[in-house]
Short mmCIF file of C-alpha atoms in Angstrom, two decimals:
data_model
loop_
_atom_site.label_atom_id
_atom_site.label_comp_id
_atom_site.label_asym_id
_atom_site.label_seq_id
_atom_site.Cartn_x
_atom_site.Cartn_y
_atom_site.Cartn_z
CA MET A 16 -138.77 -11.42 -80.08
CA LYS A 17 -138.47 -8.01 -81.71
CA THR A 18 -141.82 -8.46 -83.43
CA ALA A 19 -143.45 -9.46 -80.14
CA ALA A 20 -141.89 -6.49 -78.36
CA ARG A 21 -143.18 -4.09 -81.01
CA SER A 22 -146.70 -5.55 -80.77
CA ILE A 23 -147.10 -4.89 -77.04
CA PHE A 24 -146.19 -1.25 -77.65
CA ARG A 25 -148.82 -0.80 -80.35
CA ALA A 26 -152.15 0.41 -79.01
CA PRO A 27 -155.13 -1.62 -80.25
CA ALA A 28 -158.19 0.10 -81.71
CA TYR A 29 -159.97 -0.24 -78.35
CA PRO A 30 -158.55 -0.41 -74.83
CA VAL A 31 -158.18 -3.92 -73.47
CA GLN A 32 -159.03 -2.80 -69.95
CA ILE A 33 -160.46 0.14 -68.06
CA ASP A 34 -159.79 0.94 -64.42
CA LEU A 35 -162.89 2.63 -63.06
CA ASP A 36 -162.93 4.48 -59.75
CA LEU A 37 -166.63 4.28 -58.92
CA SER A 38 -166.17 6.77 -56.09
CA ASN A 39 -163.43 8.98 -54.71
CA ARG A 40 -164.62 8.41 -51.14
CA CYS A 41 -163.72 5.83 -48.51
CA ASN A 42 -165.36 4.48 -45.36
CA LEU A 43 -162.01 4.09 -43.56
CA PHE A 44 -159.16 6.51 -42.87
CA CYS A 45 -156.10 4.25 -42.92
CA ARG A 46 -152.89 5.71 -41.56
CA PHE A 47 -150.83 4.53 -44.56
CA CYS A 48 -153.26 5.52 -47.33
CA HIS A 49 -152.88 8.47 -49.70
CA PHE A 50 -156.50 9.42 -48.93
CA ARG A 51 -155.51 10.38 -45.39
CA TYR A 52 -152.98 12.89 -46.70
CA PHE A 53 -154.35 14.02 -50.09
CA LYS A 54 -157.88 14.80 -51.24
CA PRO A 55 -159.61 15.01 -54.62
CA GLY A 56 -160.79 18.36 -55.93
CA SER A 57 -164.41 17.35 -55.29
CA THR A 58 -166.24 14.37 -53.80
CA GLU A 59 -168.07 12.37 -56.44
CA ASP A 60 -169.49 8.95 -57.32
CA PHE A 61 -170.18 7.35 -60.65
CA THR A 62 -173.93 7.06 -61.09
CA TYR A 63 -175.50 4.49 -63.36
CA ASP A 64 -176.54 7.28 -65.73
CA LYS A 65 -173.02 8.74 -65.87
CA PHE A 66 -171.64 5.26 -66.48
CA GLN A 67 -173.54 5.12 -69.79
CA ALA A 68 -170.80 7.29 -71.31
CA LEU A 69 -168.68 4.11 -71.32
CA ALA A 70 -171.33 1.83 -72.80
CA PRO A 71 -169.84 1.93 -76.34
CA LEU A 72 -166.60 0.42 -75.01
CA LEU A 73 -168.13 -2.55 -73.20
CA PRO A 74 -168.46 -4.93 -76.18
CA HIS A 75 -164.73 -4.51 -76.87
CA LEU A 76 -163.25 -4.83 -73.38
CA LYS A 77 -161.52 -7.88 -71.93
CA LYS A 78 -161.11 -6.61 -68.36
CA VAL A 79 -162.69 -4.05 -66.06
CA THR A 80 -161.28 -3.12 -62.66
CA LEU A 81 -163.86 -1.41 -60.45
CA PHE A 82 -161.17 0.08 -58.28
CA SER A 83 -158.05 2.18 -58.55
CA LYS A 84 -157.51 4.49 -55.59
CA PHE A 85 -160.62 4.47 -53.36
CA GLU A 86 -163.27 2.17 -51.86
CA PRO A 87 -165.68 0.98 -54.60
CA LEU A 88 -168.43 -0.34 -52.32
CA VAL A 89 -169.30 3.15 -51.04
CA CYS A 90 -170.65 3.93 -54.51
CA ARG A 91 -174.45 3.99 -54.27
CA ASP A 92 -174.86 2.52 -57.75
CA PHE A 93 -172.16 -0.13 -57.34
CA LEU A 94 -174.45 -3.10 -57.95
CA LYS A 95 -176.26 -1.52 -60.91
CA ILE A 96 -172.97 -0.69 -62.62
CA TYR A 97 -171.42 -4.05 -61.72
CA ARG A 98 -174.40 -5.95 -63.16
CA ALA A 99 -174.32 -3.88 -66.36
CA ILE A 100 -170.70 -4.89 -66.93
CA ALA A 101 -171.25 -8.48 -65.77
CA ALA A 102 -173.84 -8.87 -68.52
CA TYR A 103 -170.87 -9.15 -70.91
CA PRO A 104 -169.56 -12.66 -70.08
CA GLU A 105 -166.26 -12.11 -71.90
CA ILE A 106 -165.25 -9.28 -69.53
CA GLU A 107 -163.06 -10.31 -66.60
CA LEU A 108 -164.11 -8.31 -63.52
CA TYR A 109 -161.98 -7.45 -60.52
CA PHE A 110 -161.91 -5.04 -57.62
CA SER A 111 -160.17 -4.43 -54.32
CA THR A 112 -162.00 -3.48 -51.13
CA ASN A 113 -161.42 -3.14 -47.42
CA GLY A 114 -164.26 -5.65 -47.00
CA VAL A 115 -166.28 -3.70 -44.42
CA LEU A 116 -169.25 -3.25 -46.78
CA LEU A 117 -169.04 -6.73 -48.28
CA ASN A 118 -172.57 -7.64 -47.23
CA LYS A 119 -174.83 -10.52 -48.21
CA GLU A 120 -176.45 -8.70 -51.15
CA VAL A 121 -173.07 -7.79 -52.62
CA ILE A 122 -171.63 -11.26 -52.06
CA ASN A 123 -174.59 -12.92 -53.77
CA ALA A 124 -174.05 -10.70 -56.81
CA LEU A 125 -170.33 -11.46 -56.95
CA VAL A 126 -170.25 -15.21 -56.42
CA GLY A 127 -169.75 -17.15 -59.63
CA ARG A 128 -169.17 -14.05 -61.79
CA LEU A 129 -166.48 -11.75 -60.36
CA LYS A 130 -163.09 -13.24 -61.28
CA TYR A 131 -160.90 -11.79 -58.53
CA ILE A 132 -161.41 -9.86 -55.32
CA THR A 133 -158.70 -8.41 -53.11
CA VAL A 134 -159.47 -7.59 -49.49
CA SER A 135 -157.06 -5.19 -47.80
CA ILE A 136 -156.21 -5.92 -44.19
CA THR A 137 -153.30 -4.40 -42.30
CA GLY A 138 -153.34 -5.35 -38.63
CA PHE A 139 -154.40 -8.86 -37.63
CA THR A 140 -155.47 -8.17 -34.07
CA ARG A 141 -158.28 -5.75 -33.25
CA GLU A 142 -155.80 -3.30 -31.73
CA ASN A 143 -153.40 -3.39 -34.68
CA TYR A 144 -156.22 -3.22 -37.22
CA ARG A 145 -157.68 -0.14 -35.52
CA LYS A 146 -154.24 1.47 -35.40
CA ASN A 147 -153.61 0.89 -39.10
CA MET A 148 -157.08 1.04 -40.66
CA GLY A 149 -158.57 3.71 -38.40
CA LYS A 150 -161.61 1.76 -37.22
CA ASP A 151 -162.37 -1.25 -35.04
CA ALA A 152 -163.73 -3.26 -37.96
CA LEU A 153 -161.62 -6.44 -38.09
CA PRO A 154 -164.44 -8.64 -36.69
CA ILE A 155 -166.79 -7.29 -39.38
CA VAL A 156 -164.29 -7.99 -42.17
CA LEU A 157 -163.58 -11.53 -40.95
CA LYS A 158 -167.32 -12.23 -40.65
CA ASN A 159 -167.81 -11.00 -44.23
CA LEU A 160 -164.95 -13.17 -45.48
CA ARG A 161 -166.47 -16.22 -43.80
CA MET A 162 -169.80 -15.34 -45.44
CA LEU A 163 -168.06 -15.10 -48.83
CA LYS A 164 -166.36 -18.46 -48.31
CA ALA A 165 -169.67 -20.10 -47.38
CA ALA A 166 -171.50 -18.58 -50.35
CA LYS A 167 -168.86 -19.87 -52.77
CA LYS A 168 -169.08 -23.33 -51.23
CA ARG A 169 -172.87 -23.39 -51.55
CA ALA A 170 -172.62 -22.31 -55.19
CA GLY A 171 -169.87 -24.83 -55.96
CA THR A 172 -167.55 -22.18 -57.39
CA ASP A 173 -164.10 -20.72 -56.74
CA LEU A 174 -165.24 -17.32 -57.98
CA PRO A 175 -164.40 -14.74 -56.93
CA VAL A 176 -160.83 -15.87 -56.30
CA LEU A 177 -159.74 -14.18 -53.08
CA ARG A 178 -156.49 -12.40 -52.29
CA ILE A 179 -155.50 -10.78 -48.98
CA SER A 180 -153.48 -7.61 -49.44
CA THR A 181 -151.47 -6.06 -46.62
CA VAL A 182 -149.14 -3.07 -46.38
CA GLY A 183 -145.52 -3.88 -45.62
CA ALA A 184 -144.01 -1.37 -43.19
CA LEU A 185 -141.26 -1.82 -40.64
CA ASP A 186 -143.84 -1.87 -37.84
CA THR A 187 -146.30 -4.21 -39.61
CA VAL A 188 -143.96 -6.73 -41.23
CA HIS A 189 -143.95 -8.91 -38.10
CA GLU A 190 -147.61 -9.75 -38.85
CA LEU A 191 -147.03 -11.21 -42.30
CA THR A 192 -147.36 -14.76 -40.98
CA SER A 193 -150.74 -13.75 -39.51
CA ALA A 194 -151.78 -12.56 -42.96
CA VAL A 195 -150.85 -15.99 -44.32
CA ASN A 196 -152.96 -17.66 -41.63
CA ILE A 197 -156.00 -15.57 -42.54
CA ALA A 198 -155.53 -16.37 -46.23
CA HIS A 199 -155.36 -20.07 -45.39
CA ARG A 200 -158.49 -19.98 -43.21
CA MET A 201 -160.48 -18.07 -45.84
CA ASP A 202 -159.39 -20.26 -48.78
CA ALA A 203 -157.73 -17.29 -50.48
CA ARG A 204 -156.46 -19.01 -53.62
CA GLU A 205 -154.43 -15.94 -54.59
CA GLY A 206 -152.87 -15.92 -51.13
CA VAL A 207 -151.18 -12.86 -49.68
CA GLN A 208 -149.94 -9.81 -51.54
CA VAL A 209 -147.62 -7.39 -49.72
CA THR A 210 -147.54 -3.79 -50.92
CA SER A 211 -144.59 -1.60 -50.04
CA LEU A 212 -145.36 1.39 -47.80
CA ILE A 213 -145.11 4.89 -49.28
CA GLY A 214 -144.04 7.69 -46.94
CA TYR A 215 -146.84 10.24 -47.16
CA ASP A 216 -145.56 12.02 -44.06
CA GLY A 217 -142.31 12.06 -42.09
CA HIS A 218 -143.41 9.33 -39.69
CA LEU A 219 -144.38 6.93 -42.48
CA ALA A 220 -141.18 7.74 -44.36
CA ARG A 221 -139.19 6.36 -41.43
CA LEU A 222 -141.18 3.10 -41.62
CA MET A 223 -140.60 2.40 -45.32
CA PRO A 224 -138.99 -1.00 -46.06
CA MET A 225 -136.05 0.74 -47.76
CA LYS A 226 -135.06 2.15 -44.36
CA ASN A 227 -134.20 -1.34 -43.10
CA PRO A 228 -134.11 -3.84 -45.99
CA ALA A 229 -132.55 -6.56 -43.83
CA LEU A 230 -135.37 -6.49 -41.26
CA PHE A 231 -138.09 -6.37 -43.92
CA SER A 232 -136.51 -9.17 -45.94
CA ALA A 233 -136.06 -11.42 -42.90
CA HIS A 234 -139.75 -11.23 -42.01
CA ALA A 235 -140.74 -11.71 -45.65
CA ARG A 236 -138.63 -14.87 -45.87
CA LYS A 237 -140.20 -16.20 -42.67
CA ALA A 238 -143.71 -15.51 -43.98
CA ARG A 239 -142.91 -17.06 -47.37
CA ALA A 240 -141.66 -20.25 -45.68
CA HIS A 241 -144.79 -20.38 -43.53
CA ALA A 242 -146.97 -19.86 -46.61
CA LYS A 243 -145.21 -22.68 -48.42
CA LYS A 244 -145.97 -25.08 -45.58
CA LEU A 245 -149.66 -24.14 -45.74
CA GLY A 246 -149.85 -24.14 -49.52
CA VAL A 247 -150.63 -20.40 -49.65
CA LYS A 248 -149.30 -18.06 -52.32
CA PHE A 249 -147.13 -15.24 -50.98
CA VAL A 250 -146.13 -12.34 -53.21
CA LEU A 251 -144.16 -9.15 -52.63
CA GLN A 252 -145.97 -6.94 -55.11
CA SER A 253 -142.87 -4.95 -56.06
CA GLY A 254 -140.55 -7.96 -55.76
CA ASP A 255 -137.73 -8.37 -53.29
CA PHE A 256 -135.00 -5.73 -53.18
CA ASN A 257 -132.63 -7.50 -55.55
CA ALA A 258 -135.26 -8.42 -58.14
CA ASN A 259 -136.77 -4.96 -57.97
CA LYS A 260 -133.43 -3.25 -58.44
CA LYS A 261 -132.73 -5.38 -61.50
CA ALA A 262 -136.18 -4.66 -63.00
CA THR A 263 -136.10 -0.91 -62.40
CA GLY A 264 -132.42 -0.11 -62.84
CA ALA A 265 -132.46 0.95 -66.49
CA LEU A 266 -135.47 3.29 -66.43
CA GLY A 267 -136.07 4.01 -62.76
CA HIS A 268 -139.23 1.92 -63.07
CA ALA A 269 -139.96 -1.49 -64.55
CA ALA A 270 -140.73 -1.48 -68.27
CA CYS A 271 -144.41 -0.64 -68.61
CA THR A 272 -147.18 -1.38 -71.14
CA ILE A 273 -150.14 0.04 -69.19
CA PRO A 274 -151.01 3.02 -71.45
CA TRP A 275 -151.08 0.72 -74.48
CA GLN A 276 -153.66 -1.52 -72.80
CA ARG A 277 -155.66 0.52 -70.30
CA MET A 278 -157.35 3.76 -69.34
CA SER A 279 -158.03 4.90 -65.78
CA ILE A 280 -161.23 6.87 -65.24
CA GLN A 281 -162.28 8.97 -62.26
CA PRO A 282 -165.90 9.60 -61.17
CA ASN A 283 -165.73 13.20 -62.49
CA GLY A 284 -165.03 11.73 -65.93
CA ASP A 285 -161.32 12.57 -66.07
CA VAL A 286 -159.30 9.98 -67.97
CA TYR A 287 -155.72 9.13 -67.03
CA PRO A 288 -153.33 7.01 -69.09
CA CYS A 289 -152.32 5.10 -65.98
CA PRO A 290 -153.84 4.65 -62.49
CA VAL A 291 -150.92 6.58 -60.97
CA SER A 292 -150.49 9.43 -63.45
CA TYR A 293 -150.81 13.08 -62.47
CA GLU A 294 -152.37 14.74 -65.52
CA PRO A 295 -155.59 13.76 -67.33
CA VAL A 296 -155.69 13.20 -71.08
CA GLY A 297 -159.40 13.90 -71.48
CA ASN A 298 -162.86 13.64 -69.92
CA ILE A 299 -165.54 11.14 -70.97
CA PHE A 300 -168.33 13.63 -70.24
CA ARG A 301 -166.88 16.11 -72.73
CA GLN A 302 -165.63 13.82 -75.48
CA PRO A 303 -166.12 10.17 -76.46
CA ALA A 304 -163.93 7.71 -74.55
CA LEU A 305 -162.68 6.19 -77.80
CA ALA A 306 -161.56 9.60 -79.08
CA ILE A 307 -159.48 9.99 -75.91
CA TRP A 308 -157.98 6.52 -76.32
CA ARG A 309 -156.90 7.30 -79.88
CA GLY A 310 -156.12 10.95 -79.23
CA LYS A 311 -153.01 13.09 -79.34
CA LYS A 312 -152.53 13.41 -75.57
CA MET A 313 -152.67 9.65 -75.07
CA ARG A 314 -150.17 9.08 -77.87
CA ALA A 315 -147.85 11.71 -76.42
CA PHE A 316 -147.98 10.07 -72.99
CA ARG A 317 -147.15 6.65 -74.44
CA ALA A 318 -144.08 8.13 -76.09
CA GLY A 319 -142.73 9.18 -72.69
CA VAL A 320 -143.28 6.02 -70.67
CA ASN A 321 -140.14 3.97 -71.33
CA ASN A 322 -137.90 6.61 -72.88
CA PRO A 323 -135.43 7.99 -70.30
CA ARG A 324 -134.62 11.00 -72.51
CA ARG A 325 -138.23 12.23 -72.73
CA MET A 326 -139.92 10.55 -69.81
CA ASN A 327 -143.25 11.81 -68.50
CA TYR A 328 -143.13 13.32 -65.03
CA SER A 329 -145.64 10.69 -63.83
CA CYS A 330 -143.33 7.93 -65.05
CA SER A 331 -140.18 9.51 -63.63
CA VAL A 332 -141.75 9.33 -60.14
CA CYS A 333 -143.78 6.15 -60.76
CA ILE A 334 -145.48 4.76 -57.65
CA HIS A 335 -147.29 1.89 -59.35
CA CYS A 336 -146.99 -1.10 -57.04
CA ARG A 337 -145.85 -3.44 -59.82
CA HIS A 338 -143.48 -1.03 -61.56
CA LYS A 339 -141.91 1.34 -59.04
CA SER A 340 -138.45 1.16 -57.53
CA ILE A 341 -138.65 0.35 -53.81
CA SER A 342 -135.14 1.70 -53.26
CA ASN A 343 -135.57 5.10 -54.94
CA ARG A 344 -136.38 7.73 -52.32
CA ALA A 345 -138.15 10.03 -54.83
CA MET A 346 -140.68 7.29 -55.60
CA ASN A 347 -141.34 6.37 -51.98
CA ASP A 348 -140.86 9.41 -49.74
CA LEU A 349 -143.70 11.81 -50.56
CA SER A 350 -143.69 13.54 -47.18
CA SER A 351 -143.05 16.96 -48.74
CA ALA A 352 -145.28 16.52 -51.83
CA LYS A 353 -148.08 19.07 -52.22
CA THR A 354 -149.83 17.28 -55.10
CA TYR A 355 -150.58 13.66 -55.85
CA ILE A 356 -151.89 11.46 -58.63
CA ALA A 357 -155.26 12.08 -60.31
CA GLY A 358 -155.26 15.75 -59.37
CA MET A 359 -155.26 15.27 -55.60
CA ARG A 360 -153.77 17.89 -53.29
CA ARG A 361 -152.40 17.62 -49.77
CA ARG A 362 -154.93 18.14 -47.03
CA LYS A 363 -154.30 21.39 -45.15
CA ASP A 364 -154.23 19.60 -41.80
CA ARG A 365 -151.48 17.25 -42.99
#
């Protein structure tokens, strides 16, 4: 066990995975999203030419996520970049999208090659979707999901495996069974994933699950039972309150191996050791990606991930959906924060 533990905290010569934000824009303005409250320093997309800075890594990668914090399908060169990565059959590809731009051309490129796709939907009536997602686009998303389902059936493939992701807030949790129904209708083999709301302003902070664990847990249990009857997976991304407290109690966050496996890259070239870290460790347009991976700043960050006596600031306030504490106010109530991950700053009108 000790040998195994040491091995997962030893960085390989090349990253196993890169998380690539193809754009720092979005086509929606969701009320619960960081993008509504914080903005990047500049608006940029990865172009196919800029993407070539990562070409030396591709033969060594096992996974690429074409998403981290924004909507990937707004990137003008999405398909060119996707196809360049897909040419390496050993790379597992994944991204998350709101599904609005999931058109026929994109679907045809994804079917049979993309391993996983997550479609984010919060609000399962037109009124509730518009309230949460900022646009009356639920009919478009459902049409696109039906088109994806039909294309997979025609091709005789399960790929991409679909997951429906929804934000769990005290005023959305009553719709979790509706999320399960959508997942069932769309043959979402990865079912429903519930992310825990972060309080980016005072109103959202009052709707966080930690403000009423009993109410949130009751609806989650009801949805889980409904999902079981339908044969649909149902996952609370941060775990239930008891499991999460047990996992995060020692460090304030769950034990983490991300910086030993992955790099997160923004469209301006900035490299972060984790998708939710605050400070970059390099820039792929100024130095080789591999030099950053093996460099001093990356090593220093790794040393402060799971060590409570010298923990990185980013780790001490971790908001990663699979690692954060859902009971710790500092990790969930960001209503007074002026800065945010990946160099974002609060919008002046928020």
